[in-house]
XYZ file of C-alpha atoms in Angstrom:
539
model
C 10.706 61.744 2.684
C 13.575 59.367 2.011
C 11.284 56.373 2.751
C 8.588 57.690 0.371
C 11.181 58.278 -2.341
C 12.495 54.715 -1.871
C 8.983 53.289 -2.133
C 8.295 55.310 -5.349
C 11.540 54.069 -6.825
C 10.557 50.509 -6.037
C 7.168 50.988 -7.754
C 8.792 52.444 -10.858
C 11.298 49.657 -10.951
C 8.585 47.012 -10.719
C 6.647 48.782 -13.466
C 9.687 48.737 -15.711
C 10.160 45.035 -15.128
C 6.499 44.395 -15.871
C 6.755 46.391 -19.092
C 9.764 44.435 -20.236
C 8.136 41.116 -19.494
C 4.731 42.247 -20.783
C 5.492 41.158 -24.334
C 5.043 37.541 -23.267
C 1.481 36.268 -23.951
C 0.970 32.576 -23.684
C -1.430 30.673 -25.930
C -1.866 30.656 -29.720
C -1.738 33.903 -31.738
C -4.644 34.506 -34.081
C -4.099 34.512 -37.853
C -6.974 35.428 -40.126
C -8.258 32.331 -41.885
C -8.111 32.025 -45.667
C -11.515 31.446 -47.168
C -11.496 28.514 -49.547
C -13.397 29.893 -52.560
C -13.445 28.787 -56.191
C -11.836 31.047 -58.821
C -15.188 31.671 -60.570
C -18.898 31.430 -59.873
C -20.493 28.190 -60.936
C -23.875 29.291 -62.344
C -22.591 31.834 -64.937
C -20.308 29.115 -66.382
C -23.280 26.745 -66.619
C -25.512 29.461 -68.116
C -22.969 30.195 -70.836
C -23.430 26.757 -72.366
C -27.227 26.563 -71.918
C -29.464 27.331 -74.942
C -31.631 30.453 -74.661
C -34.358 32.064 -76.673
C -33.717 35.234 -78.648
C -36.032 37.316 -76.512
C -34.395 36.037 -73.338
C -30.945 36.995 -74.632
C -32.130 40.391 -75.802
C -33.781 41.433 -72.518
C -31.410 39.696 -70.067
C -29.756 41.520 -67.207
C -26.260 40.012 -67.172
C -24.084 39.509 -64.061
C -20.512 40.658 -64.636
C -17.316 39.941 -62.626
C -15.468 43.052 -63.810
C -16.130 44.945 -60.545
C -17.542 44.433 -57.100
C -21.152 45.333 -56.309
C -21.986 48.934 -55.570
C -22.315 49.299 -51.764
C -25.467 51.282 -52.433
C -26.823 48.636 -54.787
C -30.432 49.818 -54.501
C -29.510 52.872 -56.644
C -29.204 50.557 -59.609
C -33.035 50.401 -59.750
C -33.119 54.132 -60.440
C -36.075 54.670 -58.127
C -35.755 57.750 -55.817
C -38.668 56.554 -53.673
C -36.853 53.302 -52.950
C -33.646 55.210 -52.140
C -35.477 57.355 -49.644
C -37.216 54.423 -47.936
C -33.954 52.608 -47.407
C -32.300 55.676 -45.935
C -35.214 56.230 -43.581
C -35.190 52.566 -42.532
C -31.481 52.772 -41.666
C -32.276 55.688 -39.333
C -35.572 54.487 -37.833
C -35.620 50.698 -37.749
C -35.840 49.501 -34.123
C -34.083 46.171 -34.705
C -31.122 48.029 -36.133
C -31.067 50.371 -33.136
C -30.982 47.334 -30.848
C -27.990 45.982 -32.797
C -26.241 49.349 -32.373
C -26.822 49.249 -28.635
C -25.304 45.782 -28.519
C -22.132 47.284 -30.004
C -22.067 49.885 -27.291
C -22.489 47.125 -24.657
C -19.647 45.097 -26.164
C -17.324 48.104 -26.205
C -18.153 48.800 -22.564
C -17.239 45.209 -21.701
C -14.000 45.616 -23.657
C -13.142 48.671 -21.613
C -13.897 46.730 -18.422
C -11.553 43.943 -19.554
C -8.823 46.465 -20.293
C -9.172 48.016 -16.853
C -8.002 44.754 -15.263
C -4.504 45.475 -16.486
C -4.303 48.930 -14.899
C -3.354 49.761 -11.279
C -6.278 49.707 -8.842
C -6.077 52.599 -6.370
C -8.585 53.219 -3.589
C -8.845 55.967 -0.992
C -9.711 54.701 2.483
C -10.717 56.284 5.736
C -11.993 54.887 9.030
C -12.772 55.714 12.615
C -12.966 53.049 15.392
C -13.340 53.113 19.144
C -11.490 50.021 20.364
C -11.240 48.186 23.646
C -8.326 45.723 23.468
C -9.339 43.708 26.567
C -5.802 44.032 27.973
C -7.054 44.141 31.589
C -7.969 40.531 31.578
C -4.523 39.485 30.311
C -2.878 41.660 32.986
C -5.034 40.223 35.778
C -4.325 36.621 34.644
C -0.620 37.421 34.669
C -0.881 38.734 38.255
C 0.236 42.271 37.324
C -2.474 43.930 39.472
C -1.384 41.842 42.512
C 2.206 42.855 42.099
C 1.173 46.534 41.851
C -0.875 46.230 45.045
C 2.168 44.753 46.811
C 4.140 47.914 46.082
C 2.006 49.885 48.490
C 2.126 47.270 51.309
C 3.978 48.417 54.495
C 6.347 45.456 54.264
C 7.203 46.008 50.594
C 10.963 46.240 49.820
C 10.425 49.692 48.310
C 9.015 51.139 51.558
C 11.887 49.543 53.451
C 14.366 51.492 51.313
C 12.328 54.747 51.226
C 9.257 55.002 53.405
C 6.182 56.121 51.398
C 7.837 55.418 48.030
C 5.820 52.214 47.558
C 2.507 54.081 47.676
C 3.729 56.549 45.066
C 4.914 53.753 42.767
C 1.577 51.950 43.190
C -0.360 55.056 42.259
C 1.791 55.632 39.166
C 1.518 51.987 38.101
C -2.264 52.070 38.459
C -2.404 55.190 36.307
C -0.396 53.473 33.574
C -2.595 50.361 33.724
C -5.720 52.486 33.477
C -4.404 54.102 30.314
C -3.475 50.751 28.812
C -6.841 49.113 29.502
C -9.049 52.083 28.656
C -10.896 52.235 25.224
C -9.135 54.359 22.559
C -10.194 56.261 19.432
C -8.366 55.178 16.250
C -8.466 57.452 13.175
C -6.988 56.320 9.861
C -6.797 57.740 6.296
C -4.795 56.597 3.318
C -4.609 54.837 -0.062
C -4.590 51.172 -1.064
C -3.150 50.120 -4.408
C -2.756 46.854 -6.296
C -1.483 46.060 -9.792
C -1.507 42.740 -11.510
C 1.656 42.617 -13.593
C 0.132 40.261 -16.217
C 3.471 38.741 -17.044
C 1.933 35.895 -18.999
C -0.754 37.800 -20.876
C -3.974 36.673 -19.157
C -5.362 40.185 -19.133
C -4.109 40.990 -22.612
C -5.716 37.859 -24.027
C -8.946 38.789 -22.225
C -8.840 42.241 -23.852
C -8.132 40.605 -27.222
C -11.136 38.341 -26.825
C -13.349 41.273 -25.743
C -12.219 43.284 -28.775
C -13.055 40.354 -31.058
C -16.488 40.120 -29.419
C -16.966 43.806 -30.104
C -16.168 43.148 -33.759
C -18.763 40.360 -33.715
C -21.368 42.890 -32.526
C -20.309 45.280 -35.310
C -20.691 42.608 -37.928
C -24.025 41.582 -36.514
C -25.160 45.205 -36.941
C -23.815 45.132 -40.497
C -25.641 41.888 -41.217
C -28.848 43.359 -39.765
C -28.404 46.419 -41.980
C -27.933 44.293 -45.142
C -31.028 42.239 -44.268
C -32.995 45.452 -43.533
C -32.089 47.039 -46.882
C -33.009 43.867 -48.729
C -36.300 43.485 -46.864
C -37.272 47.095 -47.519
C -36.469 46.692 -51.221
C -38.317 43.377 -51.572
C -41.357 44.707 -49.714
C -41.329 47.730 -51.962
C -41.175 45.511 -55.033
C -44.103 43.498 -53.769
C -46.078 46.699 -53.179
C -45.494 47.912 -56.717
C -46.123 44.423 -58.073
C -49.487 44.216 -56.248
C -50.442 47.689 -57.547
C -49.515 46.636 -61.044
C -51.610 43.451 -60.831
C -54.500 45.510 -59.541
C -54.221 47.907 -62.461
C -54.117 44.981 -64.900
C -57.131 43.420 -63.242
C -59.015 46.743 -63.255
C -58.301 47.141 -66.982
C -59.540 43.605 -67.547
C -62.734 44.447 -65.655
C -63.260 47.510 -67.859
C -62.635 45.389 -70.942
C -65.032 42.691 -69.823
C -67.688 45.301 -69.167
C -67.355 46.391 -72.774
C -67.684 42.780 -73.888
C -70.791 42.348 -71.670
C -72.315 45.442 -73.133
C -71.570 44.159 -76.650
C -73.086 40.802 -75.835
C -76.204 42.361 -74.382
C -76.660 44.546 -77.447
C -76.241 41.558 -79.770
C -78.640 39.547 -77.657
C -81.335 42.175 -78.199
C -81.079 41.786 -81.970
C -80.859 37.995 -81.822
C -77.139 37.709 -82.614
C -76.269 36.347 -79.142
C -78.029 34.029 -76.741
C -78.931 34.566 -73.130
C -76.290 32.000 -72.291
C -73.613 34.262 -73.765
C -74.872 37.158 -71.607
C -74.767 35.042 -68.478
C -71.249 33.779 -69.322
C -69.971 37.315 -69.835
C -71.599 38.381 -66.529
C -69.968 35.477 -64.667
C -66.585 36.184 -66.209
C -66.807 39.865 -65.122
C -67.805 38.900 -61.559
C -64.919 36.420 -61.358
C -62.418 39.053 -62.416
C -63.814 41.687 -60.057
C -63.401 39.143 -57.212
C -59.653 39.373 -57.656
C -59.502 43.096 -56.791
C -59.930 42.716 -52.999
C -57.100 40.190 -53.012
C -54.731 42.773 -54.476
C -56.043 45.470 -52.147
C -55.111 43.174 -49.240
C -51.616 42.659 -50.582
C -51.140 46.419 -51.043
C -52.279 47.168 -47.447
C -49.975 44.447 -46.023
C -46.994 45.744 -48.004
C -47.631 49.332 -46.839
C -47.846 48.212 -43.232
C -44.712 46.057 -43.673
C -42.725 49.022 -44.969
C -43.999 51.197 -42.125
C -42.824 48.643 -39.587
C -39.372 48.412 -41.207
C -39.087 52.214 -41.036
C -40.047 52.203 -37.373
C -43.401 53.953 -38.078
C -46.986 53.040 -37.208
C -49.344 51.331 -39.708
C -50.877 53.680 -42.228
C -48.120 56.263 -42.058
C -47.009 55.543 -45.675
C -50.466 55.306 -47.229
C -50.588 58.855 -48.522
C -47.042 58.637 -49.832
C -47.136 55.292 -51.615
C -50.776 54.579 -52.440
C -50.448 55.991 -55.967
C -49.558 53.075 -58.293
C -46.079 53.066 -59.852
C -44.187 50.607 -61.980
C -42.000 47.907 -60.540
C -38.428 49.239 -60.619
C -36.658 47.594 -63.614
C -33.425 45.709 -63.266
C -30.253 47.215 -64.788
C -28.782 45.714 -67.965
C -25.592 44.707 -66.126
C -25.137 43.517 -62.534
C -21.570 43.655 -61.144
C -21.038 40.731 -58.736
C -17.250 40.573 -58.349
C -15.327 37.279 -57.930
C -15.766 34.660 -55.179
C -12.490 35.592 -53.476
C -13.907 39.009 -52.462
C -16.997 37.536 -50.852
C -15.385 36.850 -47.466
C -14.447 40.549 -47.091
C -17.975 41.671 -48.038
C -20.355 39.275 -46.287
C -20.973 40.377 -42.671
C -21.784 36.843 -41.506
C -18.376 35.601 -42.700
C -16.689 38.536 -40.989
C -18.631 37.766 -37.822
C -17.547 34.129 -37.958
C -13.947 35.265 -38.315
C -14.287 37.506 -35.275
C -15.821 34.630 -33.315
C -12.814 32.482 -34.221
C -10.527 35.306 -33.075
C -12.307 35.505 -29.712
C -12.188 31.716 -29.254
C -8.436 31.714 -30.020
C -7.814 34.462 -27.457
C -9.799 32.553 -24.879
C -7.447 29.638 -25.350
C -4.633 31.984 -24.310
C -6.596 32.998 -21.256
C -7.061 29.370 -20.262
C -3.328 28.659 -20.761
C -2.377 31.685 -18.633
C -4.340 30.255 -15.724
C -1.562 27.636 -15.309
C 1.080 30.308 -14.720
C 1.827 32.358 -11.546
C -0.243 35.412 -10.837
C 2.089 38.176 -9.628
C 0.791 41.438 -8.271
C 2.175 44.537 -6.541
C 0.286 45.771 -3.516
C 0.813 48.798 -1.371
C -0.723 50.895 1.319
C 0.100 54.354 2.597
C -1.663 56.662 5.002
C -1.685 58.129 8.500
C -3.061 56.629 11.711
C -3.673 58.425 15.019
C -5.862 58.437 18.127
C -7.364 61.794 17.206
C -8.514 63.385 13.983
C -6.056 66.226 14.299
C -3.200 63.721 14.594
C -3.800 62.490 10.978
C -1.961 65.592 9.666
C 1.225 64.824 11.605
C 4.041 63.335 9.512
C 4.910 61.110 12.471
C 1.594 59.276 12.034
C 2.647 58.027 8.562
C 2.506 54.301 7.875
C 3.004 52.351 4.660
C 3.482 48.824 3.343
C 4.602 47.682 -0.111
C 5.574 44.430 -1.682
C 4.878 41.839 -4.371
C 2.509 38.867 -3.945
C 2.486 35.636 -6.011
C -0.260 33.041 -6.431
C 0.537 29.737 -8.154
C -2.187 27.092 -8.765
C -1.100 23.826 -7.185
C -4.267 21.697 -7.163
C -7.573 22.605 -8.753
C -9.116 19.196 -9.150
C -8.609 19.253 -12.916
C -10.626 22.421 -13.376
C -7.872 24.292 -15.213
C -7.201 21.363 -17.589
C -10.915 20.992 -18.271
C -11.235 24.753 -18.938
C -8.324 24.549 -21.404
C -9.839 21.577 -23.245
C -13.169 23.376 -23.417
C -11.516 26.513 -24.874
C -9.675 24.439 -27.472
C -12.859 22.633 -28.461
C -14.689 25.965 -28.805
C -11.821 27.242 -31.018
C -12.104 24.163 -33.289
C -15.889 24.632 -33.375
C -15.449 28.270 -34.390
C -13.023 27.277 -37.156
C -15.567 24.794 -38.535
C -18.304 27.389 -38.233
C -16.157 29.815 -40.327
C -15.729 27.202 -43.054
C -19.452 26.382 -43.009
C -20.376 30.057 -43.179
C -18.166 30.477 -46.292
C -19.783 27.478 -47.946
C -23.285 28.792 -47.092
C -22.362 32.165 -48.595
C -21.138 30.575 -51.796
C -24.273 28.478 -52.004
C -26.493 31.554 -51.431
C -24.827 33.503 -54.219
C -24.887 30.625 -56.710
C -28.530 29.886 -55.952
C -29.400 33.580 -56.306
C -27.610 33.684 -59.662
C -29.468 30.633 -60.884
C -32.832 31.946 -59.713
C -32.176 35.391 -61.288
C -31.169 33.828 -64.582
C -34.043 31.341 -64.857
C -36.680 33.807 -63.740
C -35.479 36.227 -66.414
C -35.845 33.476 -69.024
C -39.350 32.692 -67.713
C -40.323 36.390 -67.850
C -39.120 36.630 -71.428
C -41.275 33.651 -72.397
C -44.227 35.185 -70.591
C -43.692 38.417 -72.518
C -43.888 36.467 -75.804
C -47.011 34.757 -74.497
C -48.691 38.094 -73.708
C -48.029 39.373 -77.207
C -49.451 36.225 -78.778
C -52.509 36.144 -76.497
C -53.239 39.835 -77.138
C -53.303 39.207 -80.851
C -55.449 36.078 -80.381
C -57.938 37.960 -78.233
C -58.271 40.850 -80.701
C -58.854 38.423 -83.582
C -61.491 36.480 -81.587
C -63.336 39.644 -80.600
C -63.389 41.007 -84.155
C -64.548 37.664 -85.442
C -67.317 37.529 -82.826
C -68.519 41.015 -83.838
C -68.766 39.796 -87.382
C -70.532 36.597 -86.332
C -67.733 34.358 -87.484
C -67.051 32.632 -84.127
C -69.025 31.841 -81.004
C -68.869 33.791 -77.785
C -66.993 30.918 -76.159
C -63.979 31.684 -78.302
C -63.942 35.265 -77.067
C -64.197 34.290 -73.423
C -61.512 31.689 -73.760
C -59.135 34.134 -75.526
C -59.881 36.766 -72.916
C -59.168 34.343 -70.015
C -55.871 33.266 -71.548
C -54.829 36.909 -72.104
C -55.726 37.760 -68.497
C -53.688 34.896 -67.160
C -50.738 35.783 -69.383
C -50.694 39.433 -68.377
C -50.939 38.612 -64.683
C -48.167 36.025 -64.922
C -45.970 38.472 -66.784
C -46.529 41.148 -64.158
C -45.715 38.617 -61.434
C -42.640 37.545 -63.346
C -41.447 41.164 -63.576
C -41.864 41.606 -59.853
C -40.132 38.347 -59.195
C -37.101 39.276 -61.336
C -36.606 42.529 -59.426
C -37.068 40.686 -56.154
C -34.544 38.091 -57.277
C -31.984 40.820 -57.939
C -32.506 42.147 -54.433
C -31.903 38.617 -53.083
C -28.705 38.420 -55.189
C -27.390 41.680 -53.770
C -28.209 40.438 -50.255
C -26.346 37.202 -50.909
C -23.342 39.191 -52.130
C -23.304 40.977 -48.788
C -22.971 44.605 -49.831
C -24.804 47.552 -48.387
C -23.126 48.090 -45.005
C -19.867 49.673 -46.111
C -21.283 53.201 -46.199
C -22.924 52.954 -42.755
C -21.820 55.495 -40.184
C -19.487 54.091 -37.493
C -20.863 53.518 -34.021
C -19.364 55.933 -31.471
C -20.299 56.456 -27.828
C -23.998 55.731 -27.332
C -24.423 55.960 -31.141
C -26.922 58.730 -30.775
C -29.714 56.245 -30.132
C -32.639 57.804 -28.415
C -33.928 56.186 -25.239
C -36.566 53.573 -25.882
C -40.093 54.845 -25.366
C -42.474 52.632 -23.379
């Protein structure tokens, strides 16, 4: 018992020393980088000095820096159907579920790295039947010859006590038989080892694994932002295609009325057969556009179904009824550039990558230092299974071990240089990611502003073309102008209405792209815990 207590005291003492020295971690400590961002966005400053039409100013949706974007930015479109689609996509999208599983994998690897710093204890047990081969050594040493000489009549032992030599020979042979016979060896016990990690190799490995877990989290967040934007843009395209189809269908109905009017006037000699054929051709040309929009509607419905993790056609009954393109809000909060780095998942992922690379430099530096471990073994050993329970069969060993790299052929130096180069690469990647994010936002602001101005001009064009068409039609009924004037006015009105509908869809899509560039939409996502509740993949 005293020996066991002494061994336990030694273990505790070594653990205390390891704890005191554990604060030492070689290599550089990570400090979060400061994103180099301008004080203000560039495009709004440029737009403030640019001339704009009165209609563009009156109908503009203005970006504001008074507050950050709403994490649930899609609610600004005030479309409950869009809200529901995005929520369903966040639950059912398969790509997003894969990203969640990658977080679970990264956390498992982090736990595996942390386990390297804990004691490793194993229970052992064995049984062996052994033959040591001692008989050959004894024969080569002449032991058996000397034993045989004990029983000889002229042996000194018999001279002293007659018959004693034979008894000694018999006893010696019995002992030799026991020594040279096979034996059973039973053993049970525990092995333990503990790397003290005095120079922080394990701690730096855990730090790197934790940063890699954060990378996986930010990749999921980035995938979620992209998913939300893709669902919203596909929904806008669906509603835009439905609006264009309705416009085209109304033009078809209108052209049918014009054809009927032309045919009636042709019967009374007020219109020629050429006018009738021209009206017929114009109607057929407009009707030919309807299948194109039907195709776009079907593709958008199937695209939404895929994003929601559902089969094609599953949303047809729900979304086939036409609805207006969700309008943009009058004001769009975009925040200031300095908040972009905390909101964009790709910037946060680049920061986590830099953190992991910095920690790996510490791991490479720690390879140059001694590796000190505590090892121990305790158990019982006996020639029979019942003997394992006897305290006298106890054995143990305990002591430290040290390993110091002396010559590795330059491998450790090369590994350190590689880790340092990867750290510098990660730092450059962070700076590049910040610049790309600033570029994305400024481009999205410029596109949103200019497409709004274009839509405003298209709206003015629709109003003017509608008036021109009505005047031409009335004049044709009165015989004041030729039918060519009516067809030309009708064609221009059709083009203007279609371009305005496309412009409306484009503006709403541009706003979605702006929100995506700003990086919001992941903040309200549920944290990933355990297996994240992801159902097993179905074959």
